[in-house]
XYZ file of C-alpha atoms in Angstrom:
453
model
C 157.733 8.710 115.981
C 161.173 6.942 115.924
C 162.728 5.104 113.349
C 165.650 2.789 114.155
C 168.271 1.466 111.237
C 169.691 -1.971 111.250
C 171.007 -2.292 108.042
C 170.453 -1.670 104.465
C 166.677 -1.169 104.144
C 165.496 -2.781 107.295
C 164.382 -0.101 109.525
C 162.256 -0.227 112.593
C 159.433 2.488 112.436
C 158.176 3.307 116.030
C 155.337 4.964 117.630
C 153.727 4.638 121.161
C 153.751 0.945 121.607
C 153.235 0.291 117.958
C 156.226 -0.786 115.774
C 157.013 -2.122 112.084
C 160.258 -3.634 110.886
C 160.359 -2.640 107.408
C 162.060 -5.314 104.858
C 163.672 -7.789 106.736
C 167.373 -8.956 105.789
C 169.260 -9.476 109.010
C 170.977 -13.067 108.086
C 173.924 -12.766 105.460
C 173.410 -14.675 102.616
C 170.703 -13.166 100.389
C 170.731 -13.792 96.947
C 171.737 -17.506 97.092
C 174.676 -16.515 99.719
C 176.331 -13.814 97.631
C 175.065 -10.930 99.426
C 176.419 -10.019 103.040
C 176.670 -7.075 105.321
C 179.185 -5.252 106.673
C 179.640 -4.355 108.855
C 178.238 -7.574 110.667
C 175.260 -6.706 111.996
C 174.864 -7.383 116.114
C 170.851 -8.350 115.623
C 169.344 -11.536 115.443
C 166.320 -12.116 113.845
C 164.900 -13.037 117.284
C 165.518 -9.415 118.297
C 162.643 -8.190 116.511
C 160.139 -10.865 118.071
C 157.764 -8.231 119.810
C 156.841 -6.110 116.925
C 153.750 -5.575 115.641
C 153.958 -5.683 111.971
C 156.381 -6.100 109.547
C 155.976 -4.527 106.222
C 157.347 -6.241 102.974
C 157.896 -3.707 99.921
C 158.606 -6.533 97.589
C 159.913 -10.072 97.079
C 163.812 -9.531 96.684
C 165.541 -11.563 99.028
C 167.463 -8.008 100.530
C 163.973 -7.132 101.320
C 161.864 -10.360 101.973
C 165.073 -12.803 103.342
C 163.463 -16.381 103.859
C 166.256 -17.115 106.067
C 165.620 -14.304 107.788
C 161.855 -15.411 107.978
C 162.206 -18.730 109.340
C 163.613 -16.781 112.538
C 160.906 -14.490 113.049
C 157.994 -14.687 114.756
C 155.136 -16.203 112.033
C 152.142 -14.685 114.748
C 153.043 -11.228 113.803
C 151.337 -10.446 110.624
C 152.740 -8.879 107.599
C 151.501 -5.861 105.337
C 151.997 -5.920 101.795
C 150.387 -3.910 98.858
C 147.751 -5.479 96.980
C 149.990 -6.270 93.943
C 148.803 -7.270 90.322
C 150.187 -10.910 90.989
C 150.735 -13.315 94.403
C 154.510 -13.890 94.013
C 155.097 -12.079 97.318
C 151.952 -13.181 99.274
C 152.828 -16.371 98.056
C 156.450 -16.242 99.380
C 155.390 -15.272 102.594
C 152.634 -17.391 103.330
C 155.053 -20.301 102.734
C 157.065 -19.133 105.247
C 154.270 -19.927 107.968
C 152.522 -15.944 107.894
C 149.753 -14.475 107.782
C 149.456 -11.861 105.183
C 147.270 -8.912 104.647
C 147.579 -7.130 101.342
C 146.969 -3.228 101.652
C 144.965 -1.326 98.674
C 147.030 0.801 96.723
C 146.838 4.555 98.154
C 144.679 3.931 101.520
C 145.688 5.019 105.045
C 145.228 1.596 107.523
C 145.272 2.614 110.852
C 147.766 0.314 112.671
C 147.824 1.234 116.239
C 148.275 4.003 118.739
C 148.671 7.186 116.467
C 150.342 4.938 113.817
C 148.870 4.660 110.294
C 150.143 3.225 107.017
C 149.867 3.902 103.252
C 151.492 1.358 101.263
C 151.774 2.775 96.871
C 152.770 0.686 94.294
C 155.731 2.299 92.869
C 154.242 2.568 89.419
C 150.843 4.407 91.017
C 148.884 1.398 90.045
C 149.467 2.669 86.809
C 150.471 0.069 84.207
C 151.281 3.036 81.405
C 154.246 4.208 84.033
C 155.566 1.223 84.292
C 155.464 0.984 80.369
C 156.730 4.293 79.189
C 159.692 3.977 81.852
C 160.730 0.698 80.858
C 159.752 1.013 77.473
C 157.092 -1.513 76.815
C 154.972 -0.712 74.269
C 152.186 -3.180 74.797
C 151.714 -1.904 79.057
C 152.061 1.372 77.708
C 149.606 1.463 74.575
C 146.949 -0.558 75.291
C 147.235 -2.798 78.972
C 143.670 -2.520 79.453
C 143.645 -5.371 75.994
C 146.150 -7.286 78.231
C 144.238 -7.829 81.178
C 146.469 -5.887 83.242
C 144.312 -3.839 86.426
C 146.995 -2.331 88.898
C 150.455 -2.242 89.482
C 152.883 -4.108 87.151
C 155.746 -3.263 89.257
C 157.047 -5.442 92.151
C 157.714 -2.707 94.347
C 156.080 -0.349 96.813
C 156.525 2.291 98.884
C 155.217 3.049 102.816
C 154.023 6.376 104.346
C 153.429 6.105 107.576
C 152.509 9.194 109.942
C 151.435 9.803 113.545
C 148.401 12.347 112.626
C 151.561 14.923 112.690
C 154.640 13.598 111.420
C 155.360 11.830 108.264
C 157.830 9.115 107.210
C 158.165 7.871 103.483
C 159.617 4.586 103.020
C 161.158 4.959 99.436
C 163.201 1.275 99.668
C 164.090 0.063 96.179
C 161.097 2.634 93.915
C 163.171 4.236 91.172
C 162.914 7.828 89.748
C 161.664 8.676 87.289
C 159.289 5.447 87.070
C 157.926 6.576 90.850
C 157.932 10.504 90.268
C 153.714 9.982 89.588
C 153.515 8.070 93.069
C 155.971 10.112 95.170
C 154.099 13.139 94.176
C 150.648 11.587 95.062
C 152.360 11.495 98.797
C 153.257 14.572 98.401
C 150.224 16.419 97.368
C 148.303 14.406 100.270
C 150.567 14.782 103.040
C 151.822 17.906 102.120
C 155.412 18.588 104.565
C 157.371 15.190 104.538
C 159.078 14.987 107.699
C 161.422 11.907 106.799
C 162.140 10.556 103.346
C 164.460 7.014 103.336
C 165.394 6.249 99.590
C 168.005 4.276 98.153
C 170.984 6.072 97.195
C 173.019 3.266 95.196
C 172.430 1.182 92.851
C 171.423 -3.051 93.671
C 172.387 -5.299 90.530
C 174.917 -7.352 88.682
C 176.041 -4.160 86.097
C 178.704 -3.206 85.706
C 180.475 -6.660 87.761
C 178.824 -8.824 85.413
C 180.232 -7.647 82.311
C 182.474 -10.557 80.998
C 183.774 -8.869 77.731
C 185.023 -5.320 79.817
C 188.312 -4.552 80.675
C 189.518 -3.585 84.121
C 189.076 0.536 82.809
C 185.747 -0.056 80.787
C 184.354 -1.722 84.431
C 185.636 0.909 86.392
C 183.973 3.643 84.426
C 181.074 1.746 83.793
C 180.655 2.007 88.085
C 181.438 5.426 88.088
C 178.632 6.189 85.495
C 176.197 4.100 87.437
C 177.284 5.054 90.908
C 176.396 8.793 89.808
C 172.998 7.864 87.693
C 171.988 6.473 91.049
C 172.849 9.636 92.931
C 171.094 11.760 90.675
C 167.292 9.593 90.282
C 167.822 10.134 94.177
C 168.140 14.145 94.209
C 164.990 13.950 91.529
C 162.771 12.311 95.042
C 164.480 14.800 97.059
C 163.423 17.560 94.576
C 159.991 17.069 94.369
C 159.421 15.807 98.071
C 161.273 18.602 99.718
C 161.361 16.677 102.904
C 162.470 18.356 106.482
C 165.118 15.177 106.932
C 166.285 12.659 104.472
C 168.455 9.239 104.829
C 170.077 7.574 102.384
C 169.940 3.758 102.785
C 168.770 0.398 101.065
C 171.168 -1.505 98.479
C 173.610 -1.803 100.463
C 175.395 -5.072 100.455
C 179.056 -6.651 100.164
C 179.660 -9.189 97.670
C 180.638 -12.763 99.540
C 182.597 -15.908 97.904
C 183.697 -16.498 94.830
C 182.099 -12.809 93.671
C 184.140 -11.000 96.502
C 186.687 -10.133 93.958
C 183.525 -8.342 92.108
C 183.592 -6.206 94.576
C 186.036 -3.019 93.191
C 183.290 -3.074 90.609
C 180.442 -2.408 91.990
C 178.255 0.644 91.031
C 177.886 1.980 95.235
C 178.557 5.176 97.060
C 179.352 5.001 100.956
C 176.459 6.628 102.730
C 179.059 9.608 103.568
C 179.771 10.003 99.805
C 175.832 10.104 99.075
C 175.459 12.959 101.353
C 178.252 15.110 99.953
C 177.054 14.692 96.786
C 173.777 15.599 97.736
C 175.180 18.845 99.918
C 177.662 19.336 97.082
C 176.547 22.657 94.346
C 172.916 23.313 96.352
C 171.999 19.544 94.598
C 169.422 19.639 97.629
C 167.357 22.276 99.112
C 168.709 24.060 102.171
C 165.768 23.240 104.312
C 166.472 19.515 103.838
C 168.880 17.426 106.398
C 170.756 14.200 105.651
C 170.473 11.833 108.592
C 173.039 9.054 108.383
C 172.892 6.246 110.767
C 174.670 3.265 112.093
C 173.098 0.608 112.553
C 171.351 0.321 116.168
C 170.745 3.491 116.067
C 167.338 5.447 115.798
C 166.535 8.847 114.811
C 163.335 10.948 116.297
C 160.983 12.429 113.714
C 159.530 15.042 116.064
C 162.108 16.603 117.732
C 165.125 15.767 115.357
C 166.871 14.053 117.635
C 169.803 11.106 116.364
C 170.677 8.835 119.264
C 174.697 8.762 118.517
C 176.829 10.816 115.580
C 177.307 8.649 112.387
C 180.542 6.790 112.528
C 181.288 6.025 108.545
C 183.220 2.365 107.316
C 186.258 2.118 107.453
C 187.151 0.645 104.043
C 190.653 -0.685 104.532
C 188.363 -2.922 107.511
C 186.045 -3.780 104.986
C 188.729 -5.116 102.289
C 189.989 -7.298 104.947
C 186.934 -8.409 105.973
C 185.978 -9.316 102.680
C 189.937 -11.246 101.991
C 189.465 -12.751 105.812
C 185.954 -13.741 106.191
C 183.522 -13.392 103.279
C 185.789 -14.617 100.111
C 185.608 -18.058 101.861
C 181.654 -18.581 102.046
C 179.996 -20.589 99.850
C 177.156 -20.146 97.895
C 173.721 -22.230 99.011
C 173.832 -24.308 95.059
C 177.507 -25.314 95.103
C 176.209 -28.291 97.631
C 174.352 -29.460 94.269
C 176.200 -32.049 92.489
C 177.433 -31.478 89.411
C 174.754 -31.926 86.811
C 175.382 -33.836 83.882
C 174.194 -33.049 79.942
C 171.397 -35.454 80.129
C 169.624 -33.148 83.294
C 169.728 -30.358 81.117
C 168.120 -31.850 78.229
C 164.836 -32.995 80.335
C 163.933 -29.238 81.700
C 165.455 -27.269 78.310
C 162.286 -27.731 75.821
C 159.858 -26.476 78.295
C 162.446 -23.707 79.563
C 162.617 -22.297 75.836
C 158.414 -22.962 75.785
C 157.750 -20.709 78.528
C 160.631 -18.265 77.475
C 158.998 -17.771 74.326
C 155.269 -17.705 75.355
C 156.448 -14.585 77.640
C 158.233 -12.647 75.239
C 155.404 -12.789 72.419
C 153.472 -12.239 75.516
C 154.807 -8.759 75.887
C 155.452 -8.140 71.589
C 159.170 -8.528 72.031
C 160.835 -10.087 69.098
C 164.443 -9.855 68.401
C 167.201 -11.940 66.098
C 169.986 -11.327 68.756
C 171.328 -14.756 69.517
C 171.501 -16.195 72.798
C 173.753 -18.773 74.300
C 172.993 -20.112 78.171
C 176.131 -21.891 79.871
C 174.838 -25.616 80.583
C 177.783 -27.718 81.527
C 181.321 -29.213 79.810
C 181.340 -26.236 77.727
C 177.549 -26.956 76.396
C 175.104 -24.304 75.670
C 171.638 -23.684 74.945
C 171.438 -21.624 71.943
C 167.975 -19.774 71.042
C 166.746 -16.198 69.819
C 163.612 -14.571 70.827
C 162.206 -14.502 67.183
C 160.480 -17.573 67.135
C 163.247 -19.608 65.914
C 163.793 -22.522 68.158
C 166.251 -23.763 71.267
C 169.391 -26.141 69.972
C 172.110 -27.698 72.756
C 175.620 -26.951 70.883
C 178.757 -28.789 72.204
C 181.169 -25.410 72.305
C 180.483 -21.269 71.255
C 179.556 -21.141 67.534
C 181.512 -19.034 65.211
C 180.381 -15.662 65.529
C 177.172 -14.421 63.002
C 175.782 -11.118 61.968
C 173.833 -11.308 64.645
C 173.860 -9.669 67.832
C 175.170 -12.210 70.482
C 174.557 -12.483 74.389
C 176.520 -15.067 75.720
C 175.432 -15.813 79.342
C 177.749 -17.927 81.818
C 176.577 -19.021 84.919
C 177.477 -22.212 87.859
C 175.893 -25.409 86.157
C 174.442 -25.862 89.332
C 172.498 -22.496 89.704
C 171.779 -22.709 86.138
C 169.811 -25.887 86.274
C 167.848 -24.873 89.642
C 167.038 -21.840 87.670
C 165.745 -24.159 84.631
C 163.955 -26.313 86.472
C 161.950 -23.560 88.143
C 161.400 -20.493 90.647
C 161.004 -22.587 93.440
C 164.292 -23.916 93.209
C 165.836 -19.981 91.749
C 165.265 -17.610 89.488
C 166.962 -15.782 86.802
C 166.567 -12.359 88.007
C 167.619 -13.595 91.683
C 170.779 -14.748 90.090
C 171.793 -11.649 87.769
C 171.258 -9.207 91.042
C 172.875 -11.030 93.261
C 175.880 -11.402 90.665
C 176.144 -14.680 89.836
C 175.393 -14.283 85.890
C 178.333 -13.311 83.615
C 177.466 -11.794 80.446
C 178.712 -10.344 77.039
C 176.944 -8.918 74.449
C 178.030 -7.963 71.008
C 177.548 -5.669 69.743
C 177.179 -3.953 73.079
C 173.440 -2.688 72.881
C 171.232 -4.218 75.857
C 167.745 -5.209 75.233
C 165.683 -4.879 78.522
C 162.720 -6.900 77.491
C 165.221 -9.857 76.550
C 166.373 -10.031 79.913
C 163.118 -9.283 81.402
C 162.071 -12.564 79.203
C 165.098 -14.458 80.474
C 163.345 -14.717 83.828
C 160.373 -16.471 82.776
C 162.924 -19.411 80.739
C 162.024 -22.725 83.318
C 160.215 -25.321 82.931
């Protein structure tokens, strides 16, 4: 069993005559255009034509790229888990595929000595899910809510040979995918191959509006380490023979490119001396690092050419020379005036508000939505109504989140997923945000995706 890297966390997992590509993102541009590789990758989508299967972990462009998509082959079917809710098969299926959702925790034989296990990352467990993220009412009592199976949007893949073993970690997160990871663990027993992400994909730290230069800088440092550490708590528990570091990996494009100093990632060299660094890892375990092209054999240990890391003063030009100069897919919009806002805002706040008393979240902390011409949308998630003010208000008692974003993105996002989504746009970096005092509420933001009309 072989398992070939073209970038980030698209692999290619190959056995006999049977192959997968794993998440596909081979086009830049994810993330409404913010999100590119480098370096470039040599592949076209067309490349990957003759596979068998692809496998989707979840719906984030990095890892589901509709670009990307529209390039591929729609006879080959795709393998996703069997999630709570259709987002994903939905995605997919518009994209001209056939899909074929996988139970949680059962081996599918795919072909030659090739099987697959897809997990959700929160084991189909909606408590996990809760405790981790700290929502009481998945946590307490989800069986009052409705809620049967995962409440996560992720998964992860083993797939095995009938005597080797790859796990597909992509985007799962320690702790909230310890209970899963160890379910592999105790079935398969010796993991040959563990991929898991080894940075961290969002828009904190580079979002922060109201941080200075220092404050962002540390703010990375903090994050770039947190993500280095959930990593050695897989590696911990799986013990695997071989482990690769990948996923997350992306270069801010456009007007963000200047974002880029800030952003909470480790090169894949850096990940492995931190992992090799004070016995973080077990001696037994081997970090495979490769370019992309390349493949690495599971059985005999095998690497098809020596790593060759980034050279970063290449990247920084890259980014000044090539990438600083794309545009993003919404700034083709035209400019939306006040009155567009107005006719999607009361049904935004509606739906906003149904959510978040939905999930028992109720909080005073004010919040204030860039529209357009200095206009916002100013609400609280307490109940207390939506108002359009001309300007910021003078500051309250009140904790404040003040959210500024393109008018164009801002009113695709209002007027509904289809068109984007809120949590598309803070990952990929296009949201800035303050809050005072400086206290985040997850379940606010969590809300925030569910304000369209």
């Amino acid at each position: 069993m072989r398992v070939r890297h073209v970038k980030s966390s698209t692999v290619l997992v190959e056995s006999g005559e049977t192959a997968v590509l794993c998440d596909p993102w081979i086009l830049d541009g994810a993330f409404y255009g913010a999100w590119a590789h480098y370096p470039p990758v040599e592949f076209e989508p067309e490349d990957f034509n003759d596979v068998d299967y692809i496998y989707v972990s979840h719906i984030h462009p990095d890892h589901c790229h509709r670009e990307t998509f529209e390039r591929l082959d729609s006879e080959v079917p795709v393998l996703i888990h069997d999630y709570n809710w259709d987002f994903l098969r939905h995605n997919v299926e518009a994209a001209g595929f056939d899909v074929r959702e996988l139970p949680h925790d059962e081996r599918i034989h795919l072909g030659d000595d090739l099987s697959v296990n897809v997990l959700a990352s929160d084991d189909c467990d909606p408590a996990v899910c809760g405790n981790h993220f700290a929502c009481p009412w998945m946590a307490e009592d989800a069986s009052t809510q409705g809620i049967d199976g995962s409440t996560q949007i992720d998964s992860m893949a083993v797939f095995d040979d009938g005597e080797h073993t790859v796990l597909n970690l992509n985007d799962c997160r320690w702790p909230m995918s310890q209970h899963a990871a160890g379910r592999v663990k105790e079935q398969y027993g010796e993991i040959d191959l563990a991929m898991l992400q080894y940075t961290f994909a969002g828009g904190y730290p580079q979002g922060r509006i109201d941080y200075s230069h220092e404050k962002l800088l540390a703010e990375r440092e903090d994050r770039r380490l947190q993500s280095l550490e959930n990593a050695v708590g897989f590696l911990e528990l799986l013990e695997p023979d071989y482990y690769m570091p990948f996923a997350g990996s992306y270069t801010l494009a456009g007007d963000l490119a200047d974002l880029n100093e800030y952003v909470a990632r480790s090169t894949r060299s850096e990940a492995r001396d931190y992992f090799e660094d004070d016995e973080r890892v077990a001696d037994g375990s081997e970090c495979i690092l490769l370019n992309s092209g390349e493949w690495f054999d599971v059985a005999t240990g095998e690497q098809s050419a020596p790593f060759s890391p980034v050279d970063q003063e290449q990247r920084r030009e890259y980014i000044e020379t090539e990438l600083a100069d794309r545009e993003f897919t919404y700034e083709s919009d035209p400019m939306p005036t006040l009155e567009s806002f107005e006719e999607y805002v009361p049904t935004a706040y509606e739906n906003f508000d149904a959510k978040r008393r939905g999930i028992g979240f109720e909080s005073e902390t004010e919040v204030l939505l860039s529209l357009v011409d200095d206009h916002y949308m100013r609400f609280t998630a307490d109940g207390g109504g939506h108002e359009i003010v001309d300007g910021l208000p003078d500051r309250t008692d009140r904790r404040r989140v003040r959210m500024e974003m393109d008018p164009r993105l801002t009113l695709r996002i209002l007027k509904g997923p289809r068109y984007a989504h809120f949590n598309n746009a803070y990952i990929g970096s296009h949201l800035g945000f303050s809050i005072e005092p400086d206290v985040y509420e997850r379940s606010l933001f969590y809300s925030m995706s569910f304000l369209h009309a």
